Coordinates of C-alpha atoms in Angstrom, one line a residue:
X1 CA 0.0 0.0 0.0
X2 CA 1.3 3.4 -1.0
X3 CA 2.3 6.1 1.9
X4 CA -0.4 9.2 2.0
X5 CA 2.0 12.2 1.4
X6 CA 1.9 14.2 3.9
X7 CA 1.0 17.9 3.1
X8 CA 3.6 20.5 4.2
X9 CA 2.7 22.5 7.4
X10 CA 3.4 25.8 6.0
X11 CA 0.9 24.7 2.9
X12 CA -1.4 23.9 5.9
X13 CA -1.2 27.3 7.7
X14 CA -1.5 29.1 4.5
X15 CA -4.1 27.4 3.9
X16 CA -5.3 28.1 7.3
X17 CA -4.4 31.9 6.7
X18 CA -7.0 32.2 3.6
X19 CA -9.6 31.2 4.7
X20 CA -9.6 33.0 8.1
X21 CA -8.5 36.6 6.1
X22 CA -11.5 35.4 4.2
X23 CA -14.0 35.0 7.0
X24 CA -12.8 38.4 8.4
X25 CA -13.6 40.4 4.7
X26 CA -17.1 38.8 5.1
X27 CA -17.4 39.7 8.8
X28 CA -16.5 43.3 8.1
X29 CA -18.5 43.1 5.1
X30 CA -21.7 41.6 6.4
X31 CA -21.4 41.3 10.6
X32 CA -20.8 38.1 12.3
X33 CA -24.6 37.3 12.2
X34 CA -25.4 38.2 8.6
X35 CA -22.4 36.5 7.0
X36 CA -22.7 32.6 6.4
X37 CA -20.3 29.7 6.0
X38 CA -21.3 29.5 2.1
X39 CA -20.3 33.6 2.0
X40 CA -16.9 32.7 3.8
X41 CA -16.3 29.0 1.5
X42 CA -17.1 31.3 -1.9
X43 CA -14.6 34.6 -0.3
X44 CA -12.0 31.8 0.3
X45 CA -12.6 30.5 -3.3
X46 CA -12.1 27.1 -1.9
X47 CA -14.4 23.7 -1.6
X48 CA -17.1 23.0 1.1
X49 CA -14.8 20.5 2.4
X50 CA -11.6 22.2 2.3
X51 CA -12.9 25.0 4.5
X52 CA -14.8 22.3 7.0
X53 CA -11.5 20.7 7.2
X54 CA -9.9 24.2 9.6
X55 CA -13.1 25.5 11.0
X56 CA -16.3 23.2 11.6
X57 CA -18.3 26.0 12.6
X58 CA -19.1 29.9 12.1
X59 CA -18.0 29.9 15.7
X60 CA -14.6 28.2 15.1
X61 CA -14.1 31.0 12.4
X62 CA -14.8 34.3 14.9
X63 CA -12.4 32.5 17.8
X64 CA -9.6 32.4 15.3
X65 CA -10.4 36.1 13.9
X66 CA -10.4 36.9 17.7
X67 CA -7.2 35.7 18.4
X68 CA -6.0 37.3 15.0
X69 CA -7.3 41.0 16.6
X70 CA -6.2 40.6 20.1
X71 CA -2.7 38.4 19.8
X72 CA -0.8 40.8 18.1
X73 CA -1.4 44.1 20.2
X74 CA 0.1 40.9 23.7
X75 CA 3.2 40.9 21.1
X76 CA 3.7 44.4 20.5
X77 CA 3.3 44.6 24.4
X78 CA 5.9 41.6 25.1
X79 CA 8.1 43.0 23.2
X80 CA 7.7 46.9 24.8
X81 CA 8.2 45.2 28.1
X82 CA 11.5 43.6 27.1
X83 CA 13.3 47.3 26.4
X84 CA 15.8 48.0 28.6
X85 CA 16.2 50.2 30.0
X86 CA 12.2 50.5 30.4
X87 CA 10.3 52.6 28.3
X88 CA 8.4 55.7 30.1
X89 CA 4.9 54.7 30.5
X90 CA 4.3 57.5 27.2
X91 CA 6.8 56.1 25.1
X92 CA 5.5 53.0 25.7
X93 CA 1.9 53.4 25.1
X94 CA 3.1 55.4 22.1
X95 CA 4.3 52.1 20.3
X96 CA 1.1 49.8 21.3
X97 CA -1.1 52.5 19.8
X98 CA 1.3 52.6 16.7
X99 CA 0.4 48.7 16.1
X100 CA -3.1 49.6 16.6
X101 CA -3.3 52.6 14.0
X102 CA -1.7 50.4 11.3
X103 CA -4.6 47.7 12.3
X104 CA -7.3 50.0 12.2
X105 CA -8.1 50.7 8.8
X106 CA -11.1 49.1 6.3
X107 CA -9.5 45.8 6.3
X108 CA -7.8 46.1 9.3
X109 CA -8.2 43.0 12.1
X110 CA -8.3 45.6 14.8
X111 CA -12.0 47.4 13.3
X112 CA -13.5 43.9 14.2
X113 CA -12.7 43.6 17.6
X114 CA -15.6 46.0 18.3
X115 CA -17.9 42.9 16.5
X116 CA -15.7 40.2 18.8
X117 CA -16.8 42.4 22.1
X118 CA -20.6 42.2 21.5
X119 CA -20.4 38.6 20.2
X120 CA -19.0 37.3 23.3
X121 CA -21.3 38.8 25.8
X122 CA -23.4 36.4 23.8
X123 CA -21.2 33.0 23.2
X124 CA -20.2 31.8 26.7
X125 CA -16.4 30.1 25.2
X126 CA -15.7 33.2 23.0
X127 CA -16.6 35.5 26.4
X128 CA -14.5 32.9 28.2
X129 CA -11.4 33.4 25.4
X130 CA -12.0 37.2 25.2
X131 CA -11.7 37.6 29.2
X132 CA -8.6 35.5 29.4
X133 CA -6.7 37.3 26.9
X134 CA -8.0 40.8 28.0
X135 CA -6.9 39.4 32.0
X136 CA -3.0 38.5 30.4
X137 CA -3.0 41.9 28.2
X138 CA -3.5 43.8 31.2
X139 CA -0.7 41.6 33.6
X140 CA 1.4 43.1 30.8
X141 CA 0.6 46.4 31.5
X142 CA 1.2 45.7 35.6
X143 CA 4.8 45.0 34.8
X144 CA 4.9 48.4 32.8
X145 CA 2.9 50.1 35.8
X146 CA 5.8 48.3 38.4
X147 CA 8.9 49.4 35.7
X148 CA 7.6 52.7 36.5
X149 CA 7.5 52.5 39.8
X150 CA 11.0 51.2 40.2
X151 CA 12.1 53.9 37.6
X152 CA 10.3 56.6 40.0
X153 CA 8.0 57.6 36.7
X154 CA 4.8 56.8 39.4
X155 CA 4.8 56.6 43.1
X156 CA 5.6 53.4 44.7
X157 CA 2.7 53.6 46.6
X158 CA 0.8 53.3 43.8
X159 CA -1.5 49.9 43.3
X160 CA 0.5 48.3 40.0
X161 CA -3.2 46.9 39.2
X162 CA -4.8 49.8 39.2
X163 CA -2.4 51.4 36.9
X164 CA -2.7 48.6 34.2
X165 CA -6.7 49.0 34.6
X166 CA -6.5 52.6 34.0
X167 CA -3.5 52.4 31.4
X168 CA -5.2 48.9 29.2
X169 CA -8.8 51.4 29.3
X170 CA -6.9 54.0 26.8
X171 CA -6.1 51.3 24.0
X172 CA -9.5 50.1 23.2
X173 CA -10.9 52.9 24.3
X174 CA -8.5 55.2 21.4
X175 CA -9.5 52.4 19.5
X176 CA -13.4 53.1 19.5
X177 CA -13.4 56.6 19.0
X178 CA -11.1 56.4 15.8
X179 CA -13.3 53.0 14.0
X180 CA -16.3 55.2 15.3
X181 CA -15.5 58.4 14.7
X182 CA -12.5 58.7 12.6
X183 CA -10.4 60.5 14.9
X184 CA -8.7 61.4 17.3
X185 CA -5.2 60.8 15.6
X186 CA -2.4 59.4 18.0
X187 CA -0.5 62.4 18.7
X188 CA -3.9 64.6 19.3
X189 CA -4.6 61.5 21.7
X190 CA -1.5 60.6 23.2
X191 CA -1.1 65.0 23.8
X192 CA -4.0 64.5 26.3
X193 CA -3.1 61.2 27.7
X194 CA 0.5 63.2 28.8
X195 CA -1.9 66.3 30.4
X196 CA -3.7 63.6 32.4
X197 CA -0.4 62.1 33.5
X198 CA 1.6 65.1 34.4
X199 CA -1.0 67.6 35.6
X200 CA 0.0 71.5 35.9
X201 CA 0.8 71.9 40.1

């Protein structure tokens, strides 16, 4: 009996990668709810089967785009934590909202994070997956918060939680306004983030 040949895992993942950049056109396109597997299969250009074969279900599809919109700002971050010496809080918020700007265009993966939000307050795993990324996004931004402290850039009394809840709020939060609104651009943004950090006395 002749060996199956195995396929080649980058052939897999590429594979992989077009049909999930496929999903997310039809998602922006259409919404989560509106868009069907048949929209995603013809986008993809592939067969029924082929696209069954990586995702099962619609659901399987938005977890993946999920983790496509929300990874890559915990890599940017892992990365901004590495720098030494540490980055000032500024400088460092500066570069996560850099990655976010050049994912939040049209076709961005960043504009459909605001669709991933209101579809897991409705799918209990994706809610589940959404919390526990947000939860290690924002232990990131507690080591920035204790850098600073040991830098003296904040008080050492300060509560390193708190900090990363108040510094992970002005990510998505830029991000909303500027997929809702268009604006404000990252310098106009990050000029009132530094009045709010360093007051007048």
């Amino acid at each position: 009996m002749c060996p199956v040949p195995r396929v080649p895992e980058e052939h897999l993942a590429a594979r992989r990668r077009q049909i999930v950049d496929a999903a997310r056109r039809c998602f922006l396109r259409e919404g989560f709810h509106r868009a069907t597997m048949q929209d995603v299969i013809a986008e993809a250009g592939l067969s029924v089967g082929a696209v069954y074969r990586y995702f099962p279900s619609k659901a399987d599809l938005i977890t993946a785009i999920a983790e496509d919109a929300i990874g890559g700002a915990g890599g940017v971050l892992a990365e901004t934590i590495r720098q030494d010496p540490p980055l000032p809080l500024l400088e460092a918020l500066d570069r996560i909202l850099a990655y976010v700007e050049t994912q939040a265009g049209e076709e961005g993966v960043l504009r459909i994070a605001i669709q991933v939000w209101g579809e897991a307050q409705r799918d209990p795993a994706l809610g589940a997956f959404v919390a526990a990324t947000y939860n290690g996004l924002r232990r990131h931004f507690e080591t920035l918060a204790r850098q600073a402290q040991r830098t003296g850039e904040i008080s050492a009394e300060a509560d390193p939680e708190a900090v990363a809840a108040a510094l992970f709020a002005l990510v998505p939060g830029w991000l909303l306004q500027v997929v809702l609104t268009g604006g404000p651009d990252r310098e106009t943004y990050l000029a009132g983030v530094r009045t709010l950090l360093q007051p007048t006395r």
